[in-house]
Tab-separated table of C-alpha atoms in Angstrom:
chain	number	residue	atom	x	y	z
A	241	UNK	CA	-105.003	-6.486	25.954
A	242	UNK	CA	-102.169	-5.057	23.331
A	243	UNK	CA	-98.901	-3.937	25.208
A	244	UNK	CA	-97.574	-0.639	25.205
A	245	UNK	CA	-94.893	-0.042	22.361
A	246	UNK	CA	-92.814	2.788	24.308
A	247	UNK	CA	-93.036	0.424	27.409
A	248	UNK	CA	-91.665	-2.881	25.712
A	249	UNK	CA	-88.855	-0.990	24.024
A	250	UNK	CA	-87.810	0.200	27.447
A	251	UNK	CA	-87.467	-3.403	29.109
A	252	UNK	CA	-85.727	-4.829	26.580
A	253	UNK	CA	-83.209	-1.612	26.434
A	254	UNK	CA	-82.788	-2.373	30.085
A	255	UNK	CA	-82.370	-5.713	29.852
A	256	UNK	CA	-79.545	-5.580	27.417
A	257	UNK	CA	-77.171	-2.829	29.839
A	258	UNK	CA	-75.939	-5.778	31.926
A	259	UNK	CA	-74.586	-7.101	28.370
A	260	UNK	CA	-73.120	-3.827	27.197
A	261	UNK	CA	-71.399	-2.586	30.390
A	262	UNK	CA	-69.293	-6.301	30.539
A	263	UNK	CA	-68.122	-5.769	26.681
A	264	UNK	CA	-67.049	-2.622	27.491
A	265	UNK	CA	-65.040	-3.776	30.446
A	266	UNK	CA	-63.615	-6.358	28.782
A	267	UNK	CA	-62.529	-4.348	25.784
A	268	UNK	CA	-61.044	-1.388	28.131
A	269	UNK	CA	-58.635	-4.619	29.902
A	270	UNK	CA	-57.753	-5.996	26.845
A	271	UNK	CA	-54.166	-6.217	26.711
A	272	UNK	CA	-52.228	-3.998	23.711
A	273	UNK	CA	-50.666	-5.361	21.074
A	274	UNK	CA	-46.995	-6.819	21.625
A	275	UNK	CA	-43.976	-3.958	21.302
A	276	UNK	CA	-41.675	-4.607	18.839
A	277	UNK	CA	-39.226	-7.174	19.412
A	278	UNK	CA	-35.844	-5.053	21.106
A	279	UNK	CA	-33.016	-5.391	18.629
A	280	UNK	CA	-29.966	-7.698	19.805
A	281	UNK	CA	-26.932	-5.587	20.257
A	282	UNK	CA	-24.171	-6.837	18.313
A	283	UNK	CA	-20.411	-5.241	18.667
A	284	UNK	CA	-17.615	-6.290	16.181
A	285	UNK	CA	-14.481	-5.768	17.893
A	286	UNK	CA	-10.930	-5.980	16.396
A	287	UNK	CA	-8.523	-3.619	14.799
A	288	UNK	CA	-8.168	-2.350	11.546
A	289	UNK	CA	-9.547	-4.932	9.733
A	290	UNK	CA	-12.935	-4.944	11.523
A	291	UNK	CA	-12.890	-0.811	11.383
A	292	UNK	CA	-10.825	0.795	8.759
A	293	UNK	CA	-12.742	0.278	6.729
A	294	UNK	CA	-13.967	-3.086	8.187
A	295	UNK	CA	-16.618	-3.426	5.011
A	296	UNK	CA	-17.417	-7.011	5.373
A	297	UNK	CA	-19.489	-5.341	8.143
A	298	UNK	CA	-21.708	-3.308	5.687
A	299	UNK	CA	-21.713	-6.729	3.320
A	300	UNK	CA	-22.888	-8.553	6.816
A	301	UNK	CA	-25.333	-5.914	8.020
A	302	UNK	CA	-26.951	-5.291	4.743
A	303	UNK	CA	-27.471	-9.694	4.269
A	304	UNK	CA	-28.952	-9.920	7.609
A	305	UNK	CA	-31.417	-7.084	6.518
A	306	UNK	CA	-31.978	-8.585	2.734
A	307	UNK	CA	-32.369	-11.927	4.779
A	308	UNK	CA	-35.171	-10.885	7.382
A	309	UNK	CA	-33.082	-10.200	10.616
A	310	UNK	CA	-34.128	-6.595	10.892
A	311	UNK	CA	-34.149	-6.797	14.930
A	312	UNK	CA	-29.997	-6.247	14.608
A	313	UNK	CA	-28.221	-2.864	16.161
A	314	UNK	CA	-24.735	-3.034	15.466
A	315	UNK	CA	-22.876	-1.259	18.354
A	316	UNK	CA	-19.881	0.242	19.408
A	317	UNK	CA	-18.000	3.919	19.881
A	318	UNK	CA	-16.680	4.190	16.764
A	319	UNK	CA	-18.488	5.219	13.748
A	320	UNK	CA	-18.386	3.849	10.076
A	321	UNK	CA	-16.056	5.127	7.540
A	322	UNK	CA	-17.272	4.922	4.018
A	323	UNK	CA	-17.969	1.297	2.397
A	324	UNK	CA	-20.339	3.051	-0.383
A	325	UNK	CA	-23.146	1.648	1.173
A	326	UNK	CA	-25.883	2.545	3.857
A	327	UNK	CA	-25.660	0.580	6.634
A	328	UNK	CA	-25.409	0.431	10.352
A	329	UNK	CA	-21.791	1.293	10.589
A	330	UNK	CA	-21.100	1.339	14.451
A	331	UNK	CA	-18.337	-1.093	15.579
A	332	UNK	CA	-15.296	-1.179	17.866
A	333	UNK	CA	-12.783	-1.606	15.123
A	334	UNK	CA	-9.590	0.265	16.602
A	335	UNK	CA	-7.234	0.716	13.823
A	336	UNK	CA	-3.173	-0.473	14.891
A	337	UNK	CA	-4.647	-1.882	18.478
A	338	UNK	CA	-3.044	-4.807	20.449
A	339	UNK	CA	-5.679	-7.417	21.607
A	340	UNK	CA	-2.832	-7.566	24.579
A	341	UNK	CA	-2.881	-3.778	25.188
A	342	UNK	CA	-7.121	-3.959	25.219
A	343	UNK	CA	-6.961	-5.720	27.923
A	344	UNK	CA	-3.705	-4.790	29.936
A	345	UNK	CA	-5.039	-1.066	29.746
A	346	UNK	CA	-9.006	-2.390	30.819
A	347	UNK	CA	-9.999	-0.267	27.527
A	348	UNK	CA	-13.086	-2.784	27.203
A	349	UNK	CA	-15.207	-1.934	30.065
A	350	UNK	CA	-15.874	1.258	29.213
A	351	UNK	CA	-16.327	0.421	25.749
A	352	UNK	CA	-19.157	-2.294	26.857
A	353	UNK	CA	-20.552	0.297	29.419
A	354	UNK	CA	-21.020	2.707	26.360
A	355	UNK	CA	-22.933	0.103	23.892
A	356	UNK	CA	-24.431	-3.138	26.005
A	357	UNK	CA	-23.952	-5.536	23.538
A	358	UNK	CA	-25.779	-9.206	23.404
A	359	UNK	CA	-23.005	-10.600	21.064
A	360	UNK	CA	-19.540	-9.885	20.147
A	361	UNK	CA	-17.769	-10.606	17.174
A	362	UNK	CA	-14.026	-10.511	17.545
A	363	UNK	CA	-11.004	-10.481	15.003
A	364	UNK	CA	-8.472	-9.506	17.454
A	365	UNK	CA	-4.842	-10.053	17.405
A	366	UNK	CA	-3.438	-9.393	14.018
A	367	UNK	CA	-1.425	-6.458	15.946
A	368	UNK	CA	-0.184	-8.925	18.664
A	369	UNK	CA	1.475	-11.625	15.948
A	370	UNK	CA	2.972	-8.761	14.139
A	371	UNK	CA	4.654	-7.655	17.434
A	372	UNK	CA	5.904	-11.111	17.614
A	373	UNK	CA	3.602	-11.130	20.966
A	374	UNK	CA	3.422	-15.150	22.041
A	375	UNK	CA	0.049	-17.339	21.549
A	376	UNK	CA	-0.072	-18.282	24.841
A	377	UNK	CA	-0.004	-14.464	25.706
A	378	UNK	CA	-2.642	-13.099	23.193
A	379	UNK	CA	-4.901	-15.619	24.837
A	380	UNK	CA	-4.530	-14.843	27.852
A	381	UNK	CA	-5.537	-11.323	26.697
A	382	UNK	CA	-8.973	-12.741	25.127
A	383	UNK	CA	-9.621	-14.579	27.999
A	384	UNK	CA	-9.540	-11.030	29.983
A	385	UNK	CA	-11.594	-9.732	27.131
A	386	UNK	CA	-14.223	-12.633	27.866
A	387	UNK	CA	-14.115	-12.260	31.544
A	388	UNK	CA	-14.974	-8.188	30.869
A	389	UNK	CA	-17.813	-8.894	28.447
A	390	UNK	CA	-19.573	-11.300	31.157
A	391	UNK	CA	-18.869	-8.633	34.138
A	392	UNK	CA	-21.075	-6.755	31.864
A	393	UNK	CA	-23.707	-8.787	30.566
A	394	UNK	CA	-23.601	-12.529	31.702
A	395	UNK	CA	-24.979	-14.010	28.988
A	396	UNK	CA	-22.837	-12.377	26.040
A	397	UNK	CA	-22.539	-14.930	22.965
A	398	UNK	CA	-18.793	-14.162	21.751
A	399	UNK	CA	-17.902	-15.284	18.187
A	400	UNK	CA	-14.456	-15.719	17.936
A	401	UNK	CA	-12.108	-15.218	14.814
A	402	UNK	CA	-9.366	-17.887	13.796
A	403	UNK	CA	-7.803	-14.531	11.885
A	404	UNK	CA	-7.116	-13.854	8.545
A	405	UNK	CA	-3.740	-15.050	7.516
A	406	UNK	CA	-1.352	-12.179	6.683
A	407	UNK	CA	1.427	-12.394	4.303
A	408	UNK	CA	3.343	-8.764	4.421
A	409	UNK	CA	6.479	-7.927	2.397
A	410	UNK	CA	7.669	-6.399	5.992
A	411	UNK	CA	7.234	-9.594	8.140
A	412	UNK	CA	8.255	-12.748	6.271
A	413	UNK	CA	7.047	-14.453	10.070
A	414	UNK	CA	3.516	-13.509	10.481
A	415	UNK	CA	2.507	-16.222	8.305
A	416	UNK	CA	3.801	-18.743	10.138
A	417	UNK	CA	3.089	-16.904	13.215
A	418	UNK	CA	-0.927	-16.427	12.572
A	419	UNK	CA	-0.822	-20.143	11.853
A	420	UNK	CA	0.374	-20.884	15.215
A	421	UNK	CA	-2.691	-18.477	17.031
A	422	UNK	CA	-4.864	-19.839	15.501
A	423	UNK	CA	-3.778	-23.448	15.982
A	424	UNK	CA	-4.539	-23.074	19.923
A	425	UNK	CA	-7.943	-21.127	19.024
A	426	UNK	CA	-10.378	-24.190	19.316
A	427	UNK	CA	-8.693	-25.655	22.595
A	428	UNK	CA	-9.357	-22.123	23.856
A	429	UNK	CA	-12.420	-22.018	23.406
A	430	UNK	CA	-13.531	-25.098	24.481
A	431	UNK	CA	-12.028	-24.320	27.638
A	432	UNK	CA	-13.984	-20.839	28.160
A	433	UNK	CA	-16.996	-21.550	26.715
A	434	UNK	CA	-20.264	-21.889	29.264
A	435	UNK	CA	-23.759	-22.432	28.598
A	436	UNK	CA	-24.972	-18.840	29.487
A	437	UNK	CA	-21.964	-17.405	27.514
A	438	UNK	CA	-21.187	-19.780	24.545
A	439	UNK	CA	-17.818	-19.084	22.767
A	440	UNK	CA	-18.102	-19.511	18.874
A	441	UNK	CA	-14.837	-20.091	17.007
A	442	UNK	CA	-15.385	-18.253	13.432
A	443	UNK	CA	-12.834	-20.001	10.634
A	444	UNK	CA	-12.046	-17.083	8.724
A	445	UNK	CA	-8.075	-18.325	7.698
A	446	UNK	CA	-9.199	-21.371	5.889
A	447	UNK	CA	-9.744	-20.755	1.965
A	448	UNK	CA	-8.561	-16.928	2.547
A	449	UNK	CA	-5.857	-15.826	0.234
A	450	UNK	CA	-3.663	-12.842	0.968
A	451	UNK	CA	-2.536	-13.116	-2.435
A	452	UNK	CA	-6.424	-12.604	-3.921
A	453	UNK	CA	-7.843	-12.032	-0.784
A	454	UNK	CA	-5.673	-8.855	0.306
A	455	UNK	CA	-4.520	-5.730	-0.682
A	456	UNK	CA	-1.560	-5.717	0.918
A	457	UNK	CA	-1.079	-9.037	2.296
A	458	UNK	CA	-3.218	-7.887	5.261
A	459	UNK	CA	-6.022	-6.412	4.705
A	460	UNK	CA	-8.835	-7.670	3.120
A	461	UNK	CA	-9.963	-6.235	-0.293
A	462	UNK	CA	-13.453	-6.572	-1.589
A	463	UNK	CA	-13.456	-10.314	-2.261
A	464	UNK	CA	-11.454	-10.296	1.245
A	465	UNK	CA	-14.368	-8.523	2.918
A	466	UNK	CA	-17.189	-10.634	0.880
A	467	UNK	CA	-15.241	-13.906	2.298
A	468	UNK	CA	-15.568	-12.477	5.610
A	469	UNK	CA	-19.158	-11.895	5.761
A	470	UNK	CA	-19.727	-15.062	4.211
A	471	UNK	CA	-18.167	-16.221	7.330
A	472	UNK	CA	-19.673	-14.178	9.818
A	473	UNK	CA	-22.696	-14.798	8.337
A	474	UNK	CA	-24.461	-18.627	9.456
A	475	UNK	CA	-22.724	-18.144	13.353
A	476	UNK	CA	-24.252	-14.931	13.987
A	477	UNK	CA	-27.405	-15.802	13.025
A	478	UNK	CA	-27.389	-18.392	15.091
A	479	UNK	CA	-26.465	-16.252	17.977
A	480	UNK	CA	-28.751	-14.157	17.299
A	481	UNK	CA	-31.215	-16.975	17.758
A	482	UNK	CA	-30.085	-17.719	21.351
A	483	UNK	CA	-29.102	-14.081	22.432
A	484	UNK	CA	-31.759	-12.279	24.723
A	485	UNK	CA	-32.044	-8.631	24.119
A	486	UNK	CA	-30.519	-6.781	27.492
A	487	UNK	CA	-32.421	-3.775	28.675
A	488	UNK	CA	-32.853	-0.573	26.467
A	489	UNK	CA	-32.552	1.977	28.920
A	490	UNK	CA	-29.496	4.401	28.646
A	491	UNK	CA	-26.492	3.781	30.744
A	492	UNK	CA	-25.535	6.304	33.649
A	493	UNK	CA	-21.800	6.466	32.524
A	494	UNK	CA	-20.818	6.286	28.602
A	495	UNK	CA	-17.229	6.558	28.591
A	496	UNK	CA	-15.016	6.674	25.803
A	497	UNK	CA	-11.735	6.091	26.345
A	498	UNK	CA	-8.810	7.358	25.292
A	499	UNK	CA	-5.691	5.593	25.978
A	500	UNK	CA	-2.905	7.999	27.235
A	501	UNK	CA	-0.453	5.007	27.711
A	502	UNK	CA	1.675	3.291	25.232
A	503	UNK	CA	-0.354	-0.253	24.026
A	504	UNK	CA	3.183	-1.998	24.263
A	505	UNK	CA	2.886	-3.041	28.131
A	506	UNK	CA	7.331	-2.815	27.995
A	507	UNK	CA	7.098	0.715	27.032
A	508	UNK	CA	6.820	4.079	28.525
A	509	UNK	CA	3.497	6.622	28.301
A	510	UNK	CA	3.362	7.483	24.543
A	511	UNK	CA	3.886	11.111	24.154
A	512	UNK	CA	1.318	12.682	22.830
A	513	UNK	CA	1.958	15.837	19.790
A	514	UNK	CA	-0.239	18.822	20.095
A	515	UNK	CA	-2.488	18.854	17.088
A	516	UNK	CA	-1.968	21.189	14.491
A	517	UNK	CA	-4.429	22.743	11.864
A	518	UNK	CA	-4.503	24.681	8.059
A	519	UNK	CA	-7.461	26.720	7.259
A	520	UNK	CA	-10.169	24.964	6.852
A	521	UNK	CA	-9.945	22.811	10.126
A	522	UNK	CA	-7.789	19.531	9.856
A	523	UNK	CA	-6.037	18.388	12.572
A	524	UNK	CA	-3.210	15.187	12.667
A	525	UNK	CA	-2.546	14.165	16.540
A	526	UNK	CA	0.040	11.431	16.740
A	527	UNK	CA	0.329	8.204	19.182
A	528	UNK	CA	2.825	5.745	19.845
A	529	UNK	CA	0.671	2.161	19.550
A	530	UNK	CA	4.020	-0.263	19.913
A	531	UNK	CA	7.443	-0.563	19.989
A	532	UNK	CA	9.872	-3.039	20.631
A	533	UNK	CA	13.635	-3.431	19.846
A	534	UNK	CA	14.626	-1.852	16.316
A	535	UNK	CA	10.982	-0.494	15.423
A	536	UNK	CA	8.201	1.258	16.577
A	537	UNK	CA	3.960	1.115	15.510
A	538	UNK	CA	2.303	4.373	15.012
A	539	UNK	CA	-0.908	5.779	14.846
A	540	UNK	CA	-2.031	9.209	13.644
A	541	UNK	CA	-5.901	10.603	13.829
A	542	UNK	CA	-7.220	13.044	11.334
A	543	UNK	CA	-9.953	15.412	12.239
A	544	UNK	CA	-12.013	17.809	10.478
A	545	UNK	CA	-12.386	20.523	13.228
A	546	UNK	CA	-13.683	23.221	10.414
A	547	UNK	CA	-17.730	24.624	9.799
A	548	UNK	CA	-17.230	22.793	6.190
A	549	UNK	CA	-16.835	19.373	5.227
A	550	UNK	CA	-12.868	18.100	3.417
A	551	UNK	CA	-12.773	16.340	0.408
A	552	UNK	CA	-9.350	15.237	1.779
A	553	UNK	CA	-5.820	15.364	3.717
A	554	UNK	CA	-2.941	15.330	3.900
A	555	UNK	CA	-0.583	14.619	6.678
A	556	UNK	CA	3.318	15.479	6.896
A	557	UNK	CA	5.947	15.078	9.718
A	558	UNK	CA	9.174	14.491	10.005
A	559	UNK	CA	11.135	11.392	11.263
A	560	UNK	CA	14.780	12.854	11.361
A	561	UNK	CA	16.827	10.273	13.536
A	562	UNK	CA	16.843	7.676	11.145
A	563	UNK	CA	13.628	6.047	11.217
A	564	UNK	CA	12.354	4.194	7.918
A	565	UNK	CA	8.519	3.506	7.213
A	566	UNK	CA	8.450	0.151	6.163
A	567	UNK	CA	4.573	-0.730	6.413
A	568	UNK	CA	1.581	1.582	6.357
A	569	UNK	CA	-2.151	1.592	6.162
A	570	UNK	CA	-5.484	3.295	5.447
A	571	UNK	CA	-3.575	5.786	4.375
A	572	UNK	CA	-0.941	6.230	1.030
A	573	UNK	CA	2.433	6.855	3.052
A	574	UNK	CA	6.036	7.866	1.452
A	575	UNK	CA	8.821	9.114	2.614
A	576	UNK	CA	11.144	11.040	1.193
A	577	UNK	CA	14.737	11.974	3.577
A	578	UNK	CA	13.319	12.747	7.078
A	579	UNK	CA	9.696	14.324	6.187
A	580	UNK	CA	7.347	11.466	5.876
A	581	UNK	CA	3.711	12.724	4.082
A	582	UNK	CA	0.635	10.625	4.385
A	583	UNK	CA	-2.203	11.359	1.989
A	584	UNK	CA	-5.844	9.538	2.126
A	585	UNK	CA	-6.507	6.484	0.997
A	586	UNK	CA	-9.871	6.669	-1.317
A	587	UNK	CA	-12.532	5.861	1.378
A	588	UNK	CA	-11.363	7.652	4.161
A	589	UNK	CA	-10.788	11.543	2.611
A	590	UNK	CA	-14.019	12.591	2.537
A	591	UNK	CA	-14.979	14.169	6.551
A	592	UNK	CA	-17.710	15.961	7.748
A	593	UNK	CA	-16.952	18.595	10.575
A	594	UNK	CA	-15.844	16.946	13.680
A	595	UNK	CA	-15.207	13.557	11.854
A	596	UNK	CA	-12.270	11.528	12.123
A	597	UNK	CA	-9.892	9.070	10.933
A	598	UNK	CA	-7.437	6.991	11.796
A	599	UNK	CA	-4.595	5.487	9.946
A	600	UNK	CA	-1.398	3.680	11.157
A	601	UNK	CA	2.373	2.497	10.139
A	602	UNK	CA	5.743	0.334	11.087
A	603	UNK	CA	8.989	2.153	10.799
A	604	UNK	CA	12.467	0.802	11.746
A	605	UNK	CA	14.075	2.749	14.709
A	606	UNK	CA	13.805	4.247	17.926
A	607	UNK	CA	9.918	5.517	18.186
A	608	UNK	CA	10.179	9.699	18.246
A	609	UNK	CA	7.683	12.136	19.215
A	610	UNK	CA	6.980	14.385	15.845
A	611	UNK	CA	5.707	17.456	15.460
A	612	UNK	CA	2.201	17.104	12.661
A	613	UNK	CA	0.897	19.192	10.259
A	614	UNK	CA	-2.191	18.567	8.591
A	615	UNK	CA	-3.718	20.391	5.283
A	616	UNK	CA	-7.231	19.641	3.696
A	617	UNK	CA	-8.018	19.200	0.630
């Protein structure tokens, strides 16, 4: 006897629910696809030459992007200032600082509580041997430095800078001095390095030039900054290999810091000159960032407090008890009698509202406390 269509249709539909109802448990607990792989944090830290301008940082971010390592976030409280480039401009590069006065003032922490970085890369001390600050004593400051980026995260990688040699017409000594740092550089390290926080030592004084290298015997110029990256380059990505990505979540506190205390540890609080403005909303405020016997280091920060963006500044104050500029930067200083005028260098004039920039100078004399004015341009 023949079966009944409808009736056969109907077992085997029921037959096949058992099937259907595991597959679609199965797919429902199916794990999602990985997340994206969180970026290391990287935070170059230094002084003038890591952040005004600092561009072997754009020639460094830009390889590692060209060169697959897209999982980078360059960190820090500072922003970038020009380089012609895009790139991720963020660093810790404090124009005219002390590595010694970093740490003496505990300016760090807050810094590392703002940005949570995996790795650090650190030209620091260029300042210090221009002060005529000791070896022993600048290392003692990065070891300070070290011990604050491990409070933070315990497993920071730090890349260390033997630092560019320096050759100014000012200080016929900081050759031989930067020679001397960086002489005691790899027996530092050695000594501070652990396996959950390696300490890299970075060569960047061998095959530099300050004569091609420089544009004042200092600071780097373009084949300067190129050198540097090249540099930078092979140890961070190898850090970058061994650093593990800390967690993404914001901090509760992001300080910023602003020191209120002379950098030189022998000196008094820096006073601190009201800022003043011309139409259109630029604003010079002055601090004292060294001194010792016969001279002085200053620093001056240029804002753009106006609605409108500045094309330019300029800067003027007087120094009327003698003092003599003898060594400026990231900025085109003269002097003329007792007013002293500071104009923009090319890659720092250009400021969007609330913008700043920083530039800083030696003089000879007793540090004073001078009265700015500031006029865009």
């Amino acid at each position: 006897m023949s079966r009944n269509p409808v009736r056969a249709a109907l077992t085997a539909l029921a037959a096949l629910l058992p099937v259907l109802a595991l597959c679609l448990a199965l797919t429902a607990t199916t794990p999602p696809a990985a997340a994206a792989a969180t970026p290391v944090r990287v935070m170059p830290l230094g002084d003038s030459i890591t952040g005004s301008p600092g561009c072997w940082r754009a020639l460094l971010w830009n390889r590692l992007q060209s060169t697959g390592h897209t999982d980078v976030d360059f960190v820090g409280t500072l922003g970038p200032q020009g380089c012609g480039v895009p790139y991720d401009g963020d660093n810790e590069g404090h124009g005219g600082y002390l590595a010694t006065n970093v740490a003496n003032q505990n300016l760090l922490p807050g810094w590392l509580a703002a940005t949570r970085p995996d790795v650090v890369l650190m030209h620091f001390g260029t300042n210090d041997v221009w002060s005529n600050i000791a070896p022993a004593t600048i290392l003692a400051a990065y070891s300070k430095l070290v011990d604050q980026m491990r409070a933070a995260n315990p497993a920071t990688t730090v890349l260390v800078a033997k630092i560019i040699p320096m050759d100014p017409a000012s200080c016929p000594e900081c050759g031989q001095r930067t020679v001397a740092l960086n002489s005691l550089i790899d027996g530092w390290a050695a000594g501070k390095t652990t396996a959950a926080s390696p300490i890299v030592v970075v060569d960047q004084w061998t095959g530099f030039s300050t004569a091609t290298d420089t544009y004042d015997g200092v600071h780097p110029n373009a084949a300067g900054d190129q050198k540097m990256s090249d540099r930078w380059y092979p140890a961070l990505v190898a850090a970058l290999g061994r650093a593990t990505p800390g967690p993404t979540t914001s901090p509760t506190v992001s300080p910023t810091p602003s020191p209120t205390a002379s950098p030189s540890p022998t000196t008094s609080p820096s006073p601190t000159a009201s800022p003043t403005s011309a139409p259109g909303g630029c604003t010079a405020t002055w601090r004292l960032a060294g001194q010792w016997p016969g001279g002085f280091q200053g620093e001056v920060t240029v804002r753009n407090d106006g609605a409108a963006p500045i094309a330019g500044w300029t800067v003027r104050f007087p120094l009327a008890g003698g003092q003599r500029v003898s060594q400026a930067w990231s900025a085109d200083v003269t002097q003329s009698g007792t007013t002293v005028t500071a104009r923009n260098a090319s890659w720092n004039g250009a400021l969007a509202p609330a913008a700043q920039t920083t530039f800083g100078f030696l003089a000879e004399g007793t540090a004073p406390s001078p009265a700015l004015t500031c006029a865009p341009s």
